[in-house]
Amino acid sequence: MIRRSRTDRTPRVRPRTVLLTLAAGVALIAPTALVAPAANAAATTLGAAAAQSGRYFGAATSSFMFSNTQHTTILNREFNSIVAENEMKWDATEPQQNVFNFTGSDRLVAHARANGMSVRGHALVWHAQQPGWAQNLSGTALRNAMINHINRVAGHFRGQIHSWDVVNEAFADGGGGGRRDSNLQRTGNDWIEVAFRTARTADPNAKLCYNDYNTDGINAKSTGIYNMVRDFKSRGVPIDCVGFQSHLGTGLASDYQANLQRFADLGVDVQITELDVAQGSNQASIYERVTRACLAVARCNGITVWGVRDNDSWRRGENPLLFDANGNKKPAYNSVLNALNSVTPNPTNPPPTTTPPPPGNAACTASVSLNTWNGGFVATIRVTAGNAAIRGWTVRVTLPGGTAVTGTWNAQASGSTGTVNFSNVSYNGQLGAGGSTEFGFQGTGTAPSTTPTCTAT
């Protein structure tokens, strides 16, 4: 869903405004003795409390927010998973066709690695927030562009993402339970299947999720998705999880937990992916009941809230998050923490984490892909670590005579002509064994024809 732009903090116009306000009454699980990292002491942060049962508790954020000390202090202290609010979407990662920009999203992943957090990827394919060039495509051209986009983006983050929202919001609201009309849907009804199969090849180890809103109870829309997942599982289409956004008003569907469970019974994980709840007298109660519903479903991996503080939220006027605009914990925070602490720790089932690579010296390799035109080019270079982690890299590129570098992203260039050394920046130097990152540069003249060399530091 549209949150806000990557640089503008004002909310964007949303394509929908439907929020569920339904009867309360989801089943609760009985609390058990509080046990946590210290004997008989409850965990004191959301991430630590969720980790006791092998789950994550995450938040949506943006890399530009890392400069906000209060926001980042809470993020790093409380959460063990993060998701990009906007910086992994199509318009952010591929603003021009086959020209990719991972500046913000690489910073976010690097922040997660440095703080021991896992990362949810959001979202590879969506009918909204497509770049203008994709909006103008249709048919085979759009289908091929979608496949290329998934390959390049999921491939760029291969091995670094816990779960990908491969397809987002492809089902229509209303009583029919059918697909949403979109330029993607008009490429053929198999487009979702193609997207999942492509994502599996691009990143074989990431969990592949379908994600949608207004699916919190058993209704026509959630049943349409349920039937798709059941069909995919029966035919071997690679789908691992279903995301329930759970943008809630002042009520919660009485069959919320039962709905999660019926999807889990199909053999997929379920995740609460974008939780926020309109402020009211029952805000804390709804947050608690959602948390306990996830805890009661063995295949519910974790919960992500869509923002950290109320003033970070796309629903800012409704104060829907766990921390107020001053960074104070709200009653809803305490209700969630208490619910998470009510389960018996399970140390044999740790939550997904992304940890900093260990010290070591290793080789690296570099490969280049080119987009050329008369008089200029864009080069995208992938740096891949060898069989051990690296802490930094330098790629050497030899340019033909008369060629000059005019712009560089995700790297620092030593010059603009002749032999140019491109070195990592602060957020993309550390790579685990076999891990990769990309940088790029634009030039005038003839594109380089020799293979770049990579040196690990």
Coordinates of C-alpha atoms in Angstrom, one line a residue:
M1 CA 0.0 0.0 0.0
I2 CA 1.2 3.6 -0.5
R3 CA 2.8 4.9 2.6
R4 CA 4.8 8.0 1.7
S5 CA 7.6 8.9 -0.6
R6 CA 11.1 8.1 0.1
T7 CA 12.1 11.7 0.8
D8 CA 8.8 13.4 1.6
R9 CA 7.4 12.8 5.1
T10 CA 3.9 13.9 4.1
P11 CA 1.5 11.0 3.5
R12 CA 0.7 10.0 0.0
V13 CA -2.8 9.6 -1.3
R14 CA -4.0 6.0 -0.8
P15 CA -5.7 3.9 -3.4
R16 CA -8.2 2.7 -0.7
T17 CA -9.5 3.8 2.6
V18 CA -11.2 0.6 3.9
L19 CA -10.4 -0.3 7.6
L20 CA -12.0 -3.1 9.4
T21 CA -14.3 -2.3 12.3
L22 CA -15.7 -5.6 13.3
A23 CA -17.0 -7.4 16.4
A24 CA -14.4 -8.3 19.0
G25 CA -13.8 -11.7 20.4
V26 CA -10.7 -13.6 19.2
A27 CA -9.8 -16.6 21.2
L28 CA -6.9 -16.1 23.7
I29 CA -4.2 -18.5 24.8
A30 CA -3.8 -19.0 28.5
P31 CA -0.8 -17.3 30.0
T32 CA 2.0 -19.4 31.4
A33 CA 4.8 -18.7 33.8
L34 CA 7.1 -15.8 32.7
V35 CA 10.5 -17.1 31.7
A36 CA 13.1 -15.1 29.8
P37 CA 16.8 -14.7 29.2
A38 CA 17.4 -14.3 32.9
A39 CA 15.9 -16.9 35.2
N40 CA 12.3 -16.1 36.1
A41 CA 12.7 -12.6 34.5
A42 CA 10.5 -11.4 31.7
A43 CA 12.1 -10.0 28.6
T44 CA 12.1 -6.2 28.5
T45 CA 11.9 -5.5 24.8
L46 CA 9.5 -6.6 22.0
G47 CA 12.2 -8.4 20.0
A48 CA 13.6 -10.3 22.9
A49 CA 10.2 -11.3 24.1
A50 CA 9.2 -12.6 20.7
A51 CA 12.4 -14.4 20.3
Q52 CA 11.6 -16.6 23.3
S53 CA 9.0 -18.5 21.1
G54 CA 11.2 -18.4 18.0
R55 CA 9.4 -15.4 16.4
Y56 CA 10.3 -11.9 15.4
F57 CA 8.7 -8.6 16.2
G58 CA 9.6 -6.0 13.6
A59 CA 8.9 -2.5 12.4
A60 CA 8.7 -0.7 9.0
T61 CA 11.3 2.1 8.6
S62 CA 13.1 4.1 6.0
S63 CA 16.9 4.6 5.7
F64 CA 16.5 8.4 5.9
M65 CA 15.0 7.9 9.4
F66 CA 18.3 6.5 10.7
S67 CA 19.5 10.1 11.2
N68 CA 16.6 10.6 13.7
T69 CA 18.2 9.6 17.0
Q70 CA 14.9 9.0 18.9
H71 CA 13.5 6.8 16.1
T72 CA 16.6 4.8 15.6
T73 CA 17.2 4.3 19.4
I74 CA 13.8 2.8 19.7
L75 CA 14.1 0.7 16.5
N76 CA 17.5 -0.8 17.6
R77 CA 16.4 -1.4 21.2
E78 CA 12.9 -2.9 20.6
F79 CA 12.8 -4.8 17.3
N80 CA 14.6 -7.8 15.9
S81 CA 13.3 -7.4 12.3
I82 CA 12.8 -4.5 9.9
V83 CA 11.1 -4.0 6.6
A84 CA 11.5 -1.1 4.1
E85 CA 8.5 1.1 4.0
N86 CA 9.1 2.2 0.4
E87 CA 12.8 1.6 -0.6
M88 CA 12.4 -1.9 -2.0
K89 CA 9.4 -1.2 -4.2
W90 CA 9.5 -1.1 -7.9
D91 CA 9.5 2.7 -8.3
A92 CA 12.4 3.0 -5.8
T93 CA 14.6 0.2 -7.1
E94 CA 14.1 0.5 -10.9
P95 CA 13.3 4.2 -11.6
Q96 CA 14.3 3.8 -15.2
Q97 CA 14.0 0.5 -17.1
N98 CA 16.9 -1.8 -16.3
V99 CA 18.6 1.0 -14.3
F100 CA 18.6 -0.1 -10.7
N101 CA 19.1 2.0 -7.5
F102 CA 19.7 0.2 -4.3
T103 CA 21.1 3.1 -2.3
G104 CA 18.4 3.3 0.4
S105 CA 17.6 -0.4 0.5
D106 CA 21.3 -1.4 0.9
R107 CA 21.6 1.0 3.8
L108 CA 18.6 -0.6 5.4
V109 CA 20.0 -4.1 5.0
A110 CA 23.4 -3.0 6.3
H111 CA 21.7 -1.5 9.3
A112 CA 19.9 -4.8 10.0
R113 CA 23.1 -6.8 9.7
A114 CA 24.9 -4.4 12.1
N115 CA 22.2 -4.8 14.7
G116 CA 21.4 -8.5 14.4
M117 CA 18.0 -8.1 12.7
S118 CA 16.3 -10.1 10.0
V119 CA 14.8 -8.3 7.0
R120 CA 11.4 -8.7 5.3
G121 CA 11.5 -7.7 1.6
H122 CA 8.5 -5.5 0.5
A123 CA 7.4 -5.8 -2.3
L124 CA 8.7 -7.2 -5.6
V125 CA 5.5 -6.8 -7.6
W126 CA 2.5 -4.5 -7.0
H127 CA 0.0 -2.7 -9.2
A128 CA 0.7 0.5 -7.3
Q129 CA 4.0 2.5 -7.0
Q130 CA 5.2 1.3 -10.3
P131 CA 7.6 3.6 -12.1
G132 CA 6.1 5.6 -14.9
W133 CA 7.9 3.5 -17.6
A134 CA 6.3 0.3 -16.2
Q135 CA 2.9 1.9 -16.0
N136 CA 3.1 2.6 -19.8
L137 CA 3.9 -1.1 -20.6
S138 CA 1.4 -3.9 -21.2
G139 CA 1.2 -7.5 -22.4
T140 CA 4.5 -9.3 -23.1
A141 CA 6.6 -6.2 -22.6
L142 CA 5.3 -5.8 -19.1
R143 CA 5.5 -9.5 -18.3
N144 CA 9.2 -9.6 -19.3
A145 CA 9.9 -6.4 -17.4
M146 CA 8.3 -7.9 -14.3
I147 CA 10.4 -11.1 -14.6
N148 CA 13.6 -9.0 -15.1
H149 CA 12.7 -6.8 -12.1
I150 CA 12.2 -9.8 -9.8
N151 CA 15.4 -11.4 -10.9
R152 CA 17.5 -8.3 -10.5
V153 CA 16.1 -7.2 -7.1
A154 CA 15.7 -10.5 -5.4
G155 CA 19.0 -11.6 -6.9
H156 CA 20.7 -8.4 -5.5
F157 CA 19.5 -9.3 -2.0
R158 CA 20.0 -13.0 -2.4
G159 CA 20.7 -14.6 1.0
Q160 CA 19.9 -11.4 2.9
I161 CA 16.1 -11.4 3.1
H162 CA 14.1 -13.6 5.5
S163 CA 10.8 -13.3 3.6
W164 CA 9.8 -11.5 0.4
D165 CA 6.3 -10.1 -0.3
V166 CA 6.6 -11.4 -3.9
V167 CA 3.1 -10.2 -4.9
N168 CA 1.2 -7.5 -3.0
E169 CA -2.6 -6.7 -3.0
A170 CA -3.6 -8.6 -6.2
F171 CA -7.2 -9.4 -5.0
A172 CA -10.1 -7.1 -5.3
D173 CA -12.3 -5.8 -2.4
G174 CA -15.9 -6.7 -2.4
G175 CA -17.9 -9.9 -2.3
G176 CA -16.5 -11.7 -5.3
G177 CA -13.2 -12.9 -4.0
G178 CA -11.6 -12.4 -7.4
R179 CA -8.5 -10.8 -8.8
R180 CA -8.0 -7.0 -8.9
D181 CA -8.0 -5.5 -12.4
S182 CA -4.5 -4.1 -13.1
N183 CA -2.0 -3.9 -15.9
L184 CA -0.3 -6.9 -14.4
Q185 CA -3.5 -9.0 -14.3
R186 CA -4.1 -8.1 -17.9
T187 CA -0.8 -9.8 -18.9
G188 CA -2.6 -13.2 -18.1
N189 CA -4.0 -14.9 -15.0
D190 CA -0.8 -16.8 -14.4
W191 CA 1.2 -13.7 -13.6
I192 CA 1.3 -14.4 -9.9
E193 CA 2.5 -17.9 -10.4
V194 CA 5.2 -16.7 -12.8
A195 CA 6.3 -14.1 -10.2
F196 CA 6.7 -16.8 -7.5
R197 CA 8.5 -19.2 -9.7
T198 CA 10.9 -16.4 -10.8
A199 CA 11.5 -15.3 -7.2
R200 CA 12.3 -18.9 -6.1
T201 CA 15.1 -19.0 -8.8
A202 CA 16.4 -15.6 -7.9
D203 CA 16.6 -16.3 -4.1
P204 CA 16.1 -20.0 -3.3
N205 CA 16.4 -19.6 0.5
A206 CA 14.0 -16.7 1.1
K207 CA 10.4 -17.4 2.2
L208 CA 8.1 -16.3 -0.6
C209 CA 4.9 -14.6 0.6
Y210 CA 1.6 -13.3 -0.8
N211 CA 0.6 -10.1 1.1
D212 CA -2.8 -8.3 1.3
Y213 CA -5.2 -6.2 3.4
N214 CA -8.8 -6.6 4.6
T215 CA -8.1 -10.3 4.9
D216 CA -8.2 -10.4 8.7
G217 CA -11.3 -12.6 9.0
I218 CA -12.8 -15.3 6.9
N219 CA -14.5 -13.3 4.1
A220 CA -14.8 -13.5 0.4
K221 CA -11.4 -11.8 -0.2
S222 CA -9.4 -13.9 2.2
T223 CA -11.2 -17.0 0.8
G224 CA -10.2 -16.1 -2.7
I225 CA -6.6 -15.9 -1.6
Y226 CA -7.0 -19.2 0.4
N227 CA -8.2 -20.9 -2.8
M228 CA -5.2 -19.6 -4.8
V229 CA -2.7 -20.8 -2.1
R230 CA -4.4 -24.2 -2.0
D231 CA -4.1 -24.4 -5.8
F232 CA -0.5 -23.3 -5.7
K233 CA 0.4 -25.9 -3.1
S234 CA -1.4 -28.7 -5.0
R235 CA 0.6 -27.9 -8.2
G236 CA 4.0 -27.2 -6.6
V237 CA 4.0 -23.5 -7.2
P238 CA 6.6 -22.2 -4.7
I239 CA 4.7 -20.2 -2.0
D240 CA 5.9 -20.3 1.6
C241 CA 3.8 -17.8 3.5
V242 CA 0.9 -15.4 3.5
G243 CA 1.0 -11.9 4.9
F244 CA -1.9 -10.3 6.7
Q245 CA -1.5 -6.6 6.8
S246 CA -4.0 -6.0 9.7
H247 CA -4.5 -2.3 9.3
L248 CA -7.2 -2.2 11.9
G249 CA -9.8 0.3 13.1
T250 CA -11.6 -0.1 16.4
G251 CA -12.4 -3.8 16.2
L252 CA -11.0 -7.2 15.3
A253 CA -12.7 -10.0 13.4
S254 CA -13.9 -12.7 15.9
D255 CA -12.4 -15.4 13.6
Y256 CA -9.0 -13.7 13.2
Q257 CA -7.1 -16.6 14.7
A258 CA -9.2 -19.2 12.9
N259 CA -8.4 -17.4 9.6
L260 CA -4.6 -17.6 10.3
Q261 CA -5.0 -21.2 11.3
R262 CA -6.8 -22.3 8.1
F263 CA -4.0 -20.9 6.0
A264 CA -1.4 -22.5 8.2
D265 CA -3.2 -25.8 7.7
L266 CA -2.5 -25.5 4.0
G267 CA 1.2 -25.9 4.8
V268 CA 2.3 -22.2 4.6
D269 CA 3.6 -19.9 7.3
V270 CA 1.5 -16.9 8.2
Q271 CA 2.9 -13.4 9.2
I272 CA 1.3 -10.3 10.5
T273 CA 3.0 -7.9 8.2
E274 CA 1.7 -4.3 8.6
L275 CA 0.0 -4.0 11.9
D276 CA -1.4 -0.7 13.2
V277 CA -4.6 0.0 15.2
A278 CA -6.6 3.2 15.4
Q279 CA -6.2 4.8 18.8
G280 CA -9.2 4.4 21.1
S281 CA -10.1 2.9 24.4
N282 CA -9.6 -0.6 23.1
Q283 CA -6.3 -0.1 21.2
A284 CA -4.3 -2.0 23.8
S285 CA -6.8 -4.8 23.8
I286 CA -6.8 -5.2 20.1
Y287 CA -3.0 -5.2 19.9
E288 CA -2.9 -7.9 22.7
R289 CA -5.5 -10.1 20.9
V290 CA -3.6 -9.9 17.6
T291 CA -0.4 -10.9 19.4
R292 CA -2.0 -13.8 21.2
A293 CA -3.6 -15.0 18.0
C294 CA -0.2 -15.2 16.4
L295 CA 1.3 -17.0 19.4
A296 CA -1.6 -19.5 19.3
V297 CA -0.8 -20.5 15.7
A298 CA 2.4 -22.5 15.5
R299 CA 3.2 -21.4 11.9
C300 CA 2.8 -17.7 12.7
N301 CA 6.4 -16.5 12.3
G302 CA 6.1 -13.0 13.7
I303 CA 4.5 -9.6 13.7
T304 CA 5.6 -6.4 12.0
V305 CA 4.1 -3.0 13.0
W306 CA 4.0 -0.4 10.2
G307 CA 6.2 2.2 11.8
V308 CA 7.8 3.0 15.2
R309 CA 6.2 6.2 16.6
D310 CA 2.8 7.6 15.9
N311 CA 4.3 10.5 14.0
D312 CA 6.1 8.0 11.7
S313 CA 2.9 6.4 10.7
W314 CA 1.0 6.8 7.3
R315 CA -2.1 7.0 9.6
R316 CA -0.5 9.7 11.7
G317 CA -3.8 11.4 12.7
E318 CA -5.0 8.1 14.2
N319 CA -2.0 7.5 16.5
P320 CA -2.0 3.8 15.6
L321 CA 1.4 2.6 16.8
L322 CA 3.1 1.4 20.1
F323 CA 5.1 4.6 20.8
D324 CA 3.8 8.2 20.9
A325 CA 5.3 11.1 19.0
N326 CA 7.7 11.7 22.0
G327 CA 8.9 8.1 21.9
N328 CA 7.0 7.1 25.0
K329 CA 5.6 3.6 25.4
K330 CA 1.8 3.5 25.1
P331 CA -0.5 1.1 27.0
A332 CA -0.6 -0.9 23.8
Y333 CA 3.1 -1.5 24.1
N334 CA 2.7 -3.0 27.5
S335 CA -0.1 -5.2 26.4
V336 CA 1.9 -6.6 23.5
L337 CA 5.0 -7.1 25.7
N338 CA 3.0 -8.9 28.4
A339 CA 1.4 -11.2 25.8
L340 CA 4.8 -12.1 24.2
N341 CA 6.2 -12.8 27.7
S342 CA 3.3 -15.2 28.5
V343 CA 4.7 -18.1 26.5
T344 CA 7.3 -20.6 27.5
P345 CA 10.7 -19.9 25.9
N346 CA 11.7 -22.2 23.1
P347 CA 15.5 -21.9 22.8
T348 CA 15.7 -24.6 20.1
N349 CA 13.6 -22.5 17.7
P350 CA 15.4 -19.1 17.4
P351 CA 13.9 -16.4 15.2
P352 CA 15.5 -15.5 11.9
T353 CA 18.4 -13.1 12.3
T354 CA 21.0 -11.5 10.1
T355 CA 24.3 -11.0 11.9
P356 CA 27.4 -9.1 11.0
P357 CA 29.9 -11.2 9.1
P358 CA 32.9 -12.5 11.1
P359 CA 36.4 -11.1 10.6
G360 CA 38.4 -12.7 7.9
N361 CA 40.2 -12.2 4.6
A362 CA 38.7 -13.5 1.4
A363 CA 38.6 -12.9 -2.3
C364 CA 35.8 -11.3 -4.3
T365 CA 34.7 -11.2 -7.9
A366 CA 33.0 -8.6 -10.0
S367 CA 30.7 -8.9 -13.0
V368 CA 29.2 -6.2 -15.1
S369 CA 26.0 -5.7 -17.1
L370 CA 25.6 -2.8 -19.5
N371 CA 22.8 -0.6 -20.9
T372 CA 24.3 1.3 -23.8
W373 CA 23.1 3.9 -26.3
N374 CA 24.8 6.1 -28.8
G375 CA 27.4 8.1 -26.9
G376 CA 26.8 6.8 -23.4
F377 CA 26.1 3.8 -21.1
V378 CA 25.1 2.7 -17.6
A379 CA 27.2 -0.1 -16.0
T380 CA 25.8 -2.1 -13.1
I381 CA 28.5 -4.1 -11.3
R382 CA 27.8 -6.9 -8.9
V383 CA 30.4 -7.6 -6.2
T384 CA 30.3 -11.2 -4.8
A385 CA 32.4 -12.4 -1.8
G386 CA 34.2 -15.7 -2.1
N387 CA 34.0 -18.6 0.4
A388 CA 34.6 -16.3 3.4
A389 CA 33.2 -13.0 4.6
I390 CA 34.8 -9.7 3.6
R391 CA 34.8 -6.3 5.2
G392 CA 35.3 -4.1 2.2
W393 CA 36.0 -4.2 -1.5
T394 CA 37.6 -2.3 -4.4
V395 CA 36.7 -2.9 -8.0
R396 CA 39.0 -1.7 -10.8
V397 CA 37.5 -0.8 -14.2
T398 CA 39.6 0.1 -17.3
L399 CA 37.8 2.6 -19.5
P400 CA 38.5 3.0 -23.2
G401 CA 40.1 6.2 -24.4
G402 CA 37.7 9.1 -24.6
T403 CA 35.3 7.5 -22.0
A404 CA 34.5 9.3 -18.8
V405 CA 32.5 8.5 -15.7
T406 CA 29.8 11.1 -15.1
G407 CA 28.0 9.6 -12.1
T408 CA 28.4 6.9 -9.5
W409 CA 26.0 5.3 -7.0
N410 CA 26.6 2.9 -4.1
A411 CA 30.4 3.3 -4.4
Q412 CA 33.2 5.9 -4.3
A413 CA 35.2 6.4 -7.5
S414 CA 38.9 7.3 -7.5
G415 CA 38.6 9.3 -10.8
S416 CA 36.6 9.6 -14.0
T417 CA 38.9 8.4 -16.9
G418 CA 41.5 5.7 -17.6
T419 CA 41.7 3.1 -14.8
V420 CA 39.1 3.9 -12.1
N421 CA 38.9 2.2 -8.7
F422 CA 35.4 2.0 -7.2
S423 CA 35.3 1.3 -3.4
N424 CA 32.5 0.3 -1.1
V425 CA 30.6 3.0 0.9
S426 CA 29.8 2.6 4.6
Y427 CA 26.7 0.5 4.2
N428 CA 27.7 -2.1 1.6
G429 CA 31.3 -3.2 2.4
Q430 CA 30.5 -6.1 4.6
L431 CA 29.5 -9.2 2.8
G432 CA 29.0 -12.7 4.1
A433 CA 30.5 -15.7 2.3
G434 CA 28.9 -15.9 -1.1
G435 CA 27.0 -12.6 -0.5
S436 CA 26.8 -9.9 -3.1
T437 CA 25.9 -6.2 -3.6
E438 CA 25.7 -4.0 -6.6
F439 CA 26.9 -0.5 -7.5
G440 CA 26.7 1.4 -10.8
F441 CA 28.1 4.3 -12.8
Q442 CA 27.1 6.2 -15.9
G443 CA 29.5 7.3 -18.5
T444 CA 29.9 9.1 -21.8
G445 CA 31.7 7.5 -24.7
T446 CA 32.3 3.7 -25.3
A447 CA 31.3 1.2 -22.6
P448 CA 34.2 -0.8 -21.1
S449 CA 34.7 -4.2 -22.7
T450 CA 37.2 -5.7 -20.2
T451 CA 36.1 -7.7 -17.1
P452 CA 36.5 -5.6 -13.9
T453 CA 38.7 -7.0 -11.1
C454 CA 37.8 -7.1 -7.4
T455 CA 40.0 -6.9 -4.4
A456 CA 38.7 -7.7 -0.9
T457 CA 39.9 -5.7 2.1

